[in-house]
Tab-separated table of C-alpha atoms and ligand atoms in Angstrom:
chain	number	residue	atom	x	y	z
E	1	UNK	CA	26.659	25.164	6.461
E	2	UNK	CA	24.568	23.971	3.922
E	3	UNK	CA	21.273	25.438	3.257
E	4	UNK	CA	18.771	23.079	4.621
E	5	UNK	CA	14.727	23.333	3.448
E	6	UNK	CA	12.151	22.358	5.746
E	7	UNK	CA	9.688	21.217	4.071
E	8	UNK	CA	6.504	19.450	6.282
E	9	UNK	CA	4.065	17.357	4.833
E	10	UNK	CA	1.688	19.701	5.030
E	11	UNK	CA	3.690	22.573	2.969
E	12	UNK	CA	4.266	19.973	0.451
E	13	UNK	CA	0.321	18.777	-0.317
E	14	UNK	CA	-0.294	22.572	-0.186
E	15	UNK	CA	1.902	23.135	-3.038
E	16	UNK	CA	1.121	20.707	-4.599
E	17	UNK	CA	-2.047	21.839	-4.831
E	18	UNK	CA	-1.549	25.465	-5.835
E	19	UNK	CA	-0.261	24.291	-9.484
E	20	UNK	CA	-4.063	23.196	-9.590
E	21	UNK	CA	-5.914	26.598	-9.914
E	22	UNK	CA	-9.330	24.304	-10.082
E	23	UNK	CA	-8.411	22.860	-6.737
E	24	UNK	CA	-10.643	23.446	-3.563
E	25	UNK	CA	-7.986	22.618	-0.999
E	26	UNK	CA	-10.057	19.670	-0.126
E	27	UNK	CA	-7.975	16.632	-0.868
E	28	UNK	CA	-4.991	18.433	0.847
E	29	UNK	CA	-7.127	18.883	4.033
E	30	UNK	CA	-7.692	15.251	3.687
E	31	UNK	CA	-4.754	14.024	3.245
E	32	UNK	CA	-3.538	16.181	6.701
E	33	UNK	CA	-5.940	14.383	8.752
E	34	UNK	CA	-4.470	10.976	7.668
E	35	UNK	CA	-1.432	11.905	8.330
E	36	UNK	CA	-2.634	12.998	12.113
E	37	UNK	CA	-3.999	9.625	12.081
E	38	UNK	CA	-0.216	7.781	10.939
E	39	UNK	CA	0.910	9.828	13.812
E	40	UNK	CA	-1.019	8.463	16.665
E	41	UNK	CA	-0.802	5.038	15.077
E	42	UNK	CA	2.891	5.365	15.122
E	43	UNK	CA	2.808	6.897	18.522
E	44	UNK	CA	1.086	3.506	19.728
E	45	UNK	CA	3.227	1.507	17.290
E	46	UNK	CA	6.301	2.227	19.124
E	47	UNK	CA	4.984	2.088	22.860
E	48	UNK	CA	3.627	-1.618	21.946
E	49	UNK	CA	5.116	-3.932	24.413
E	50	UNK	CA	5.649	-1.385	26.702
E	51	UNK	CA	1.464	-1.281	27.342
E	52	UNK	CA	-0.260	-4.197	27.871
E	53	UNK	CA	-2.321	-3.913	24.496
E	54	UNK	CA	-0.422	-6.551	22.512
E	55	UNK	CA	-1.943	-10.443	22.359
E	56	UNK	CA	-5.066	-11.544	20.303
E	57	UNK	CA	-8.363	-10.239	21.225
E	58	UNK	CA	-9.934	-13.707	20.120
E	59	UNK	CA	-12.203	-12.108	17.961
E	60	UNK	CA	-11.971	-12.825	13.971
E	61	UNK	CA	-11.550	-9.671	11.007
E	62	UNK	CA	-14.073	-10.289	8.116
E	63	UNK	CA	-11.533	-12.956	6.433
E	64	UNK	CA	-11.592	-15.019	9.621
E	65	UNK	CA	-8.156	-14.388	10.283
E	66	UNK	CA	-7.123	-13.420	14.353
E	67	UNK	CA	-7.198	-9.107	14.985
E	68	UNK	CA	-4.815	-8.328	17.112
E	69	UNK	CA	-5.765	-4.970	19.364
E	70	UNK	CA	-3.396	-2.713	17.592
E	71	UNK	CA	-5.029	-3.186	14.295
E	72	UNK	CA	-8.473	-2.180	16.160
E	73	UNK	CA	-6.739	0.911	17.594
E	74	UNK	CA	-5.491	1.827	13.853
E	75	UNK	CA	-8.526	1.386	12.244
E	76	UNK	CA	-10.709	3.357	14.779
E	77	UNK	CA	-7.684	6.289	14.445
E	78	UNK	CA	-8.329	6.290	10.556
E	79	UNK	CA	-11.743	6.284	10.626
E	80	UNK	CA	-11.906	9.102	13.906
E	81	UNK	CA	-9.411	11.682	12.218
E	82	UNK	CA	-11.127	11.623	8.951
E	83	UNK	CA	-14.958	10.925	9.782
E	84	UNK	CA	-16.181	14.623	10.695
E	85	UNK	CA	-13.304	16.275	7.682
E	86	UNK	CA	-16.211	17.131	5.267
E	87	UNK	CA	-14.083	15.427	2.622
E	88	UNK	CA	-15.183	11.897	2.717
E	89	UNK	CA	-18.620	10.625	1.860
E	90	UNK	CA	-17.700	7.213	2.966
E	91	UNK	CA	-15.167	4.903	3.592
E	92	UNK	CA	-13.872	1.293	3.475
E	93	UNK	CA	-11.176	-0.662	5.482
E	94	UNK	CA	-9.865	-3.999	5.435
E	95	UNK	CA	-10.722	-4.360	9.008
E	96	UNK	CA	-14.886	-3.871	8.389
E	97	UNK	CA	-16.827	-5.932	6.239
E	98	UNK	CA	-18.950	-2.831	4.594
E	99	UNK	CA	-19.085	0.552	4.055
E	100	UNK	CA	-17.959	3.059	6.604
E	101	UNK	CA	-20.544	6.143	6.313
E	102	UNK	CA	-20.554	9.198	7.533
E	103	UNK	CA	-21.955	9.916	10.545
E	104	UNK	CA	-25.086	12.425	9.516
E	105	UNK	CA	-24.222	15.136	11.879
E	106	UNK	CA	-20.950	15.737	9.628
E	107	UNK	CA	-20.482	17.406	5.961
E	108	UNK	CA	-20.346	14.986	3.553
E	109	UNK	CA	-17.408	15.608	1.076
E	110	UNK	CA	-16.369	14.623	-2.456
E	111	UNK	CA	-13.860	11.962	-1.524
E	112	UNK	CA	-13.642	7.790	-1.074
E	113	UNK	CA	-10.791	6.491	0.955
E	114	UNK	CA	-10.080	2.642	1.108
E	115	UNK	CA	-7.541	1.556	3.655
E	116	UNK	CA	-5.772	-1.151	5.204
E	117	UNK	CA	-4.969	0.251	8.833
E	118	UNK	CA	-2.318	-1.910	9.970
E	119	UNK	CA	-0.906	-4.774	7.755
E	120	UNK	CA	1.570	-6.830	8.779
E	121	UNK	CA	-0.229	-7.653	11.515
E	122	UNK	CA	1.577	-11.372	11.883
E	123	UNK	CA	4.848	-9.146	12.922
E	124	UNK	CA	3.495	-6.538	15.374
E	125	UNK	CA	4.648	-8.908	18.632
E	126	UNK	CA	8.557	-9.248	17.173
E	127	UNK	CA	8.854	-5.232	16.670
E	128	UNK	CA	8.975	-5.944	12.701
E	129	UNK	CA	7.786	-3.380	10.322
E	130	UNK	CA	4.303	-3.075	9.463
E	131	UNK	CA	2.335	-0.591	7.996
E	132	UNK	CA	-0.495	1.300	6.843
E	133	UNK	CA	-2.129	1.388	2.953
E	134	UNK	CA	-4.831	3.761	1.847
E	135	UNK	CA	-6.289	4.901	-1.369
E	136	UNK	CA	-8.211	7.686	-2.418
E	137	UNK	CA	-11.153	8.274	-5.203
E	138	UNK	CA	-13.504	10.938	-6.157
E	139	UNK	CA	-16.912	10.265	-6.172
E	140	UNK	CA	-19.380	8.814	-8.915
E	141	UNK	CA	-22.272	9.638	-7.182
E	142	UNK	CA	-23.854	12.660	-6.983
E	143	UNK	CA	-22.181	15.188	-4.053
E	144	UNK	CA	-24.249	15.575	-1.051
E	145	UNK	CA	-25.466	11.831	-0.561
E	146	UNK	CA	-24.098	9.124	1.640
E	147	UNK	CA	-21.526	7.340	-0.361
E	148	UNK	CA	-22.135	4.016	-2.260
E	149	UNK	CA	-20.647	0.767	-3.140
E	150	UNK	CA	-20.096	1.891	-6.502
E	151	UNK	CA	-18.151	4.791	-5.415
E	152	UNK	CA	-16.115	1.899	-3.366
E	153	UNK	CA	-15.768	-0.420	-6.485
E	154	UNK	CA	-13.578	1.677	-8.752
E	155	UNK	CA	-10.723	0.520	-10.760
E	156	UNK	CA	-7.302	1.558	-9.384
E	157	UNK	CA	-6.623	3.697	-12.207
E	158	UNK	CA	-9.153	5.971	-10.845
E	159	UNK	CA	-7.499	6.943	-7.858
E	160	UNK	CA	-6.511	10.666	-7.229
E	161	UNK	CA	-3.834	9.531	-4.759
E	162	UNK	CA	-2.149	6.892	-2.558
E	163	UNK	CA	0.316	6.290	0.329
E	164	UNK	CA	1.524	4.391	2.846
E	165	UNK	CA	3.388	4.456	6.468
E	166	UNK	CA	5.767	2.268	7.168
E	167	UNK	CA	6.455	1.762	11.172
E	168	UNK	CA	10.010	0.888	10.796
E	169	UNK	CA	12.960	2.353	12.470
E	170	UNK	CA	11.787	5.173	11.755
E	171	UNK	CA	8.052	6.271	10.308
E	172	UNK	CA	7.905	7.085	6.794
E	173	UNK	CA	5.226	8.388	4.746
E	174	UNK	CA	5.343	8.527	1.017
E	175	UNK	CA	2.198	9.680	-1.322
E	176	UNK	CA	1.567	10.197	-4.611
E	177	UNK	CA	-1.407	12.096	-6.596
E	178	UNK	CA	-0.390	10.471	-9.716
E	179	UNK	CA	2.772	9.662	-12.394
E	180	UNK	CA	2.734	13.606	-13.653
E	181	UNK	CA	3.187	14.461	-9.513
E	182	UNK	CA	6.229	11.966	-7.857
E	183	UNK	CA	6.560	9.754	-5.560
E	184	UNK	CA	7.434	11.735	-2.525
E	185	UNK	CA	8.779	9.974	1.244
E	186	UNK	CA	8.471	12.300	4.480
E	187	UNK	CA	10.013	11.132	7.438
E	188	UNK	CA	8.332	11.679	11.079
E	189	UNK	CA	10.418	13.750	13.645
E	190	UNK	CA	8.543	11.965	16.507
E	191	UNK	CA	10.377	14.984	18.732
E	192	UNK	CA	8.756	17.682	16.761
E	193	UNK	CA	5.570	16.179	15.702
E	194	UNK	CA	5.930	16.532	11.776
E	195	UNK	CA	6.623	14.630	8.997
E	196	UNK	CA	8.967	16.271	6.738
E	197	UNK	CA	10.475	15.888	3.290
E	198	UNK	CA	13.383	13.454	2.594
E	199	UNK	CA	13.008	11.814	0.076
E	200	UNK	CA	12.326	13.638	-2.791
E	201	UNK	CA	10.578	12.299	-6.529
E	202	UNK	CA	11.573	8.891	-5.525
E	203	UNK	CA	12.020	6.870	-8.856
E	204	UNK	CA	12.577	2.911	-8.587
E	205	UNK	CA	15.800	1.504	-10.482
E	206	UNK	CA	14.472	0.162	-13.898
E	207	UNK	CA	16.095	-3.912	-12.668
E	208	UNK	CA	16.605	-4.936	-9.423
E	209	UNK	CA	18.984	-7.122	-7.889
E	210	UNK	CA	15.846	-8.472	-5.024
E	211	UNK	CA	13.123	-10.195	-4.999
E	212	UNK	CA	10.587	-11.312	-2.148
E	213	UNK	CA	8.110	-14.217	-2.063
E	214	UNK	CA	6.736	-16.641	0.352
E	215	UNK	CA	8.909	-19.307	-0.924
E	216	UNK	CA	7.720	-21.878	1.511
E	217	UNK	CA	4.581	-22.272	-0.997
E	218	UNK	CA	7.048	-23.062	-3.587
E	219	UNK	CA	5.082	-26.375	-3.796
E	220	UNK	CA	1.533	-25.150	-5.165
E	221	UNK	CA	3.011	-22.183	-7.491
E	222	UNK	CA	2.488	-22.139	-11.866
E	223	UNK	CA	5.015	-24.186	-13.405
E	224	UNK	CA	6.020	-20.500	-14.902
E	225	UNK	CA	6.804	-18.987	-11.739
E	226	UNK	CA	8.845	-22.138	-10.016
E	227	UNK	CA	11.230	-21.618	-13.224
E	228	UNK	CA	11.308	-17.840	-13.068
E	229	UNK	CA	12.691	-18.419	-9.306
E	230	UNK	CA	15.218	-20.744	-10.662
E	231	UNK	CA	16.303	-18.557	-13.132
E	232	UNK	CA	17.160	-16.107	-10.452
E	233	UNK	CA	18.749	-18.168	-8.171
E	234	UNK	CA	21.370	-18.895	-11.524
E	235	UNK	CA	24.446	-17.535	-11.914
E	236	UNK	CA	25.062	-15.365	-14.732
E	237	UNK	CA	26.926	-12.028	-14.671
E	238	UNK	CA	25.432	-10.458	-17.851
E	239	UNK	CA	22.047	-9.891	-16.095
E	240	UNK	CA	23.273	-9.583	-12.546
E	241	UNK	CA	22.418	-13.127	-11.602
E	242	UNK	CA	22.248	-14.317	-9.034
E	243	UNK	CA	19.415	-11.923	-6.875
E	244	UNK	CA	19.444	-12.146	-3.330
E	245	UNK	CA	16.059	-12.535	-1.649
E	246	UNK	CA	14.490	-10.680	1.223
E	247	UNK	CA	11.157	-11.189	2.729
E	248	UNK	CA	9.987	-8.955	5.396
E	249	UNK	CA	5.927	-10.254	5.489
E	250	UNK	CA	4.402	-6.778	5.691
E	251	UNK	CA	3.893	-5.935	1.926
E	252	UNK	CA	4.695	-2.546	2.839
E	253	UNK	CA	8.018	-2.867	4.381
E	254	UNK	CA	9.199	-5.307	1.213
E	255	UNK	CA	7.935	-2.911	-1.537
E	256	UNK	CA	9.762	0.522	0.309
E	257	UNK	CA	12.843	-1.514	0.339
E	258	UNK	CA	12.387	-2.577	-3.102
E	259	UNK	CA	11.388	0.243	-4.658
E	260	UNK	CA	14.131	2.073	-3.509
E	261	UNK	CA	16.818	-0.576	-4.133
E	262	UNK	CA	15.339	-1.992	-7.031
E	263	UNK	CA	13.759	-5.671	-7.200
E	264	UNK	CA	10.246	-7.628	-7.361
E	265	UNK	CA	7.676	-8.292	-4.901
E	266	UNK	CA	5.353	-11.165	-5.294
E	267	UNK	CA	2.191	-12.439	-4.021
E	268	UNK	CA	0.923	-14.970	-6.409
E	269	UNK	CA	-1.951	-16.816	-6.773
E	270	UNK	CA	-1.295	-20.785	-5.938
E	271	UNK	CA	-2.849	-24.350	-6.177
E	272	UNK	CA	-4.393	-23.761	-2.833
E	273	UNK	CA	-5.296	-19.740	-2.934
E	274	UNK	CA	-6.242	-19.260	-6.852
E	275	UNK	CA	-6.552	-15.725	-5.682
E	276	UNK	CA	-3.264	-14.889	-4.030
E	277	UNK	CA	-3.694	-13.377	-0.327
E	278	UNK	CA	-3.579	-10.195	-0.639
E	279	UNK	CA	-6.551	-7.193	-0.753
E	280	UNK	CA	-6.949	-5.291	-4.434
E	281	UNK	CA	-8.699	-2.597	-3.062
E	282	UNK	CA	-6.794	-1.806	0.355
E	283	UNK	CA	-3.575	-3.075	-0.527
E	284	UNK	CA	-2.560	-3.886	-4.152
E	285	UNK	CA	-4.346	-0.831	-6.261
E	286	UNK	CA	-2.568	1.983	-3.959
E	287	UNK	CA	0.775	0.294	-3.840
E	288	UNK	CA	0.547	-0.393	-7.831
E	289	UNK	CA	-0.586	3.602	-7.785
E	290	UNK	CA	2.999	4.164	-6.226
E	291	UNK	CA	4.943	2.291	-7.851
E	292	UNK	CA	3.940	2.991	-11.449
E	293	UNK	CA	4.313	6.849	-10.500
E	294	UNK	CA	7.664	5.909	-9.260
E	295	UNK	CA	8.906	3.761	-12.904
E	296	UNK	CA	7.855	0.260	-11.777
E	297	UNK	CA	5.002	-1.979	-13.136
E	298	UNK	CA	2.592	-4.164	-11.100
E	299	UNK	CA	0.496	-6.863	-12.479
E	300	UNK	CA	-1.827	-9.648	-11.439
E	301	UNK	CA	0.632	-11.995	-13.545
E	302	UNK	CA	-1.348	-11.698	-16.987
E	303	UNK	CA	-2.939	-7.703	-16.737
E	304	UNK	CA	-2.448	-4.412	-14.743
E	305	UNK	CA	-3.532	-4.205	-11.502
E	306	UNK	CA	-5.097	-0.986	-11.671
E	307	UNK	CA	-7.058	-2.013	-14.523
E	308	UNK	CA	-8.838	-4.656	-12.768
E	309	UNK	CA	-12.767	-4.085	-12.447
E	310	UNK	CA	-13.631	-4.714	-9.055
E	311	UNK	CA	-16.587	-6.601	-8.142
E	312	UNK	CA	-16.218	-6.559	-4.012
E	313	UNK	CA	-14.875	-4.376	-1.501
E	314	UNK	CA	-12.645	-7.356	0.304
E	315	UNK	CA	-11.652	-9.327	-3.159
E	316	UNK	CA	-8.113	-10.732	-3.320
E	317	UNK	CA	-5.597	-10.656	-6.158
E	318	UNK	CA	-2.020	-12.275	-7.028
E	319	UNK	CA	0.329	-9.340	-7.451
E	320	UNK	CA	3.963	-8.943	-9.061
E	321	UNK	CA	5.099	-5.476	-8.445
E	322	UNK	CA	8.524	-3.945	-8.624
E	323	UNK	CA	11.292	-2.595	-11.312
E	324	UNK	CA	9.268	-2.710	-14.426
E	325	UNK	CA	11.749	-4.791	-16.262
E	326	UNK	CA	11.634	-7.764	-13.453
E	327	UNK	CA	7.714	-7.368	-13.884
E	328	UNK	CA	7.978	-8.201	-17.984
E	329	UNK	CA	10.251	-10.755	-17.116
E	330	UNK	CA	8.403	-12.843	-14.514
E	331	UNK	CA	5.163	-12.058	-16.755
E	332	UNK	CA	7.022	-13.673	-19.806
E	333	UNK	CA	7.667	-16.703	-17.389
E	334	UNK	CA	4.292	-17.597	-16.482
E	335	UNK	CA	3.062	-16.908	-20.285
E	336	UNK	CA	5.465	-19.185	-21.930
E	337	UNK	CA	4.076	-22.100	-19.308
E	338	UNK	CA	0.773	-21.575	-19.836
E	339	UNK	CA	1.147	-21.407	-24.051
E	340	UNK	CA	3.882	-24.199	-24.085
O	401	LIG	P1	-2.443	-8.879	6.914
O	401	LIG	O1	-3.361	-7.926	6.182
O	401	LIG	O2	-3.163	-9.901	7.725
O	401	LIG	O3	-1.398	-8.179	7.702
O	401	LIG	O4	-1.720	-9.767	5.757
O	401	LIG	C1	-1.039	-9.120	4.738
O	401	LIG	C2	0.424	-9.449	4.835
O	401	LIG	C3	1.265	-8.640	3.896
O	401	LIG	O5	1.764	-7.483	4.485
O	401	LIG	C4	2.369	-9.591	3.566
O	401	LIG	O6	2.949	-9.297	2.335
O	401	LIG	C5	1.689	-10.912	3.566
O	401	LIG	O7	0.587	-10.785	4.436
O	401	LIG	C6	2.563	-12.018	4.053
O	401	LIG	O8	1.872	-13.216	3.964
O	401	LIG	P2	2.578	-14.620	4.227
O	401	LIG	O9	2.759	-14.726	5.694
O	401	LIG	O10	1.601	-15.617	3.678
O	401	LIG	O11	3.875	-14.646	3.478
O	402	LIG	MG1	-3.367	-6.223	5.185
């Protein structure tokens, strides 16, 4: 039989750690209790339907959009199994309008996290994909104080690490502490109670042969970006033309598939949202993190994402991520339109 290596989540941060004789263990101990947390979100991911917890609550998120009760659940398991860590000195989630402090009878730690606790919410009641996003800083301000806004507010290049769970047929993790570290997918043995290891330095395919937009707003997209579609949908053998498209509507679900495949993802700004849909902080910084660590390029359509100063906790931006040679393209589109 072949050998076979077991190797949990939790082995793997550890490790990962050790080839950092200055580190204190701390963002690995962090990075355990959010996996707890994916666990018991997944748990209640799968029994959904089976419960009576699915429906809208009527109450509105922050961006006046419906909550549905599972997204409550995640976000109080994110904030529960990391609150009273002593790694955190604050938090932020899509689902709250500010700051998530530290209650004061815990240790306040070194660390920011920024997540989006469930997203995809529009599929949870069809048994489609979603997932959940975070992001992870060190402090600016000085250890030992509540955290601040600033600390919130960084650019994405700052981040020590990023991941996301997918719910899907199965529940995937996949992390990464930067480019120099991998991209690294566990997968959850619900029977055992551990994520472990299988897939490995994940590295996205330099093209694609996918991409996935909203193309029902085909009406109110840049000139550029209407003809960069049409270019795709030609036929032309040399560049592997025509791409087939696939749209999921959890950003999470599209971008796994795509990185691993190969394609682009796109969430662009239009004549009715100059500012795209979707979250910088919770959602496009830590999946740009991921992607760039794993050979792909994500951009707002002109500049990085992760170079992006941000100026509030719940901004949006447009977003083309994917194989870093369907990025240039796509960003070559929507410059020549714009210059003539
Ligand atoms: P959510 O945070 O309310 O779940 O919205 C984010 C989701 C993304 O996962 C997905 O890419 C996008 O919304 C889909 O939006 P649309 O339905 O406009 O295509
Ligand atoms: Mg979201």
């Amino acid at each position: 039989m072949e050998h076979i290596r077991f190797m949990t989540l939790e082995r793997h941060i550890i490790e990962g750690e050790r080839q950092h004789p200055e580190a204190t263990g701390e963002l690995s101990a962090l990075l355990s209790d959010l996996a707890l947390a994916a666990k018991v979100i997944s748990r209640e991911v799968n029994k959904a339907g089976l419960v009576d917890i699915l429906g809208f609550t009527g109450d509105e998120n922050v961006h006046g959009e419906k909550v549905k009760k599972l997204d409550i659940y995640a976000n109080d398991m994110m904030i529960k199994a990391m609150d009273h860590g002593g790694h955190l000195c604050a938090m932020a989630s899509e689902e709250e309008e500010d700051i998530i402090h530290i209650p004061t009878q815990h240790r306040i730690g070194k660390y920011i996290i920024l997540f989006d606790p469930l997203d995809g919410s529009s599929n949870i009641d069809a048994n489609i994909s979603i997932g959940t996003i975070f992001s992870i800083y060190k402090r600016l301000s000085p250890d030992g104080t509540p955290g601040t806004m600033e600390d919130c507010l960084q650019p994405g290049i700052n981040q020590v690490a990023a991941g996301y769970v997918v719910y899907g047929s199965s529940t995937i993790l996949v992390y990464t502490t930067g480019a120099d570290h991998g991209v690294h997918g566990f997968t959850l043995d619900p029977s055992i109670g551990e994520f472990l290891l299988s897939h490995e330095n994940i590295t996205t395919p330099k093209k694609g042969k996918i991409y996935s937009i909203n193309e029902g707003n085909y009406l109110y997209w840049h000139p550029g970006l209407k003809k960069y579609i049409k270019y795709l949908q030609e036929e032309d053998a040399a560049t592997a033309r025509p791409y087939s498209t696939r749209y999921i509507g959890s950003m999470v679900a599209d971008i796994h598939r795509n990185m691993l495949y190969g394609g682009i993802f796109m969430y662009p700004a239009d004549s009715r949202s100059p500012y795209g849909k979707l979250r910088l902080m919770y959602e496009c910084n830590p999946m740009a993190m991921i992607i760039e660590a794993a050979g792909g390029r994500a951009i707002d359509g002109k500049k990085r994402i992760m170079e992006i100063v941000p100026t509030s906790l719940h901004q949006r931006t447009p977003i083309f991520i994917g194989s870093a040679e369907d990025v240039t393209i796509v960003e070559e589109f929507m410059r020549k339109e714009v210059n003539g």
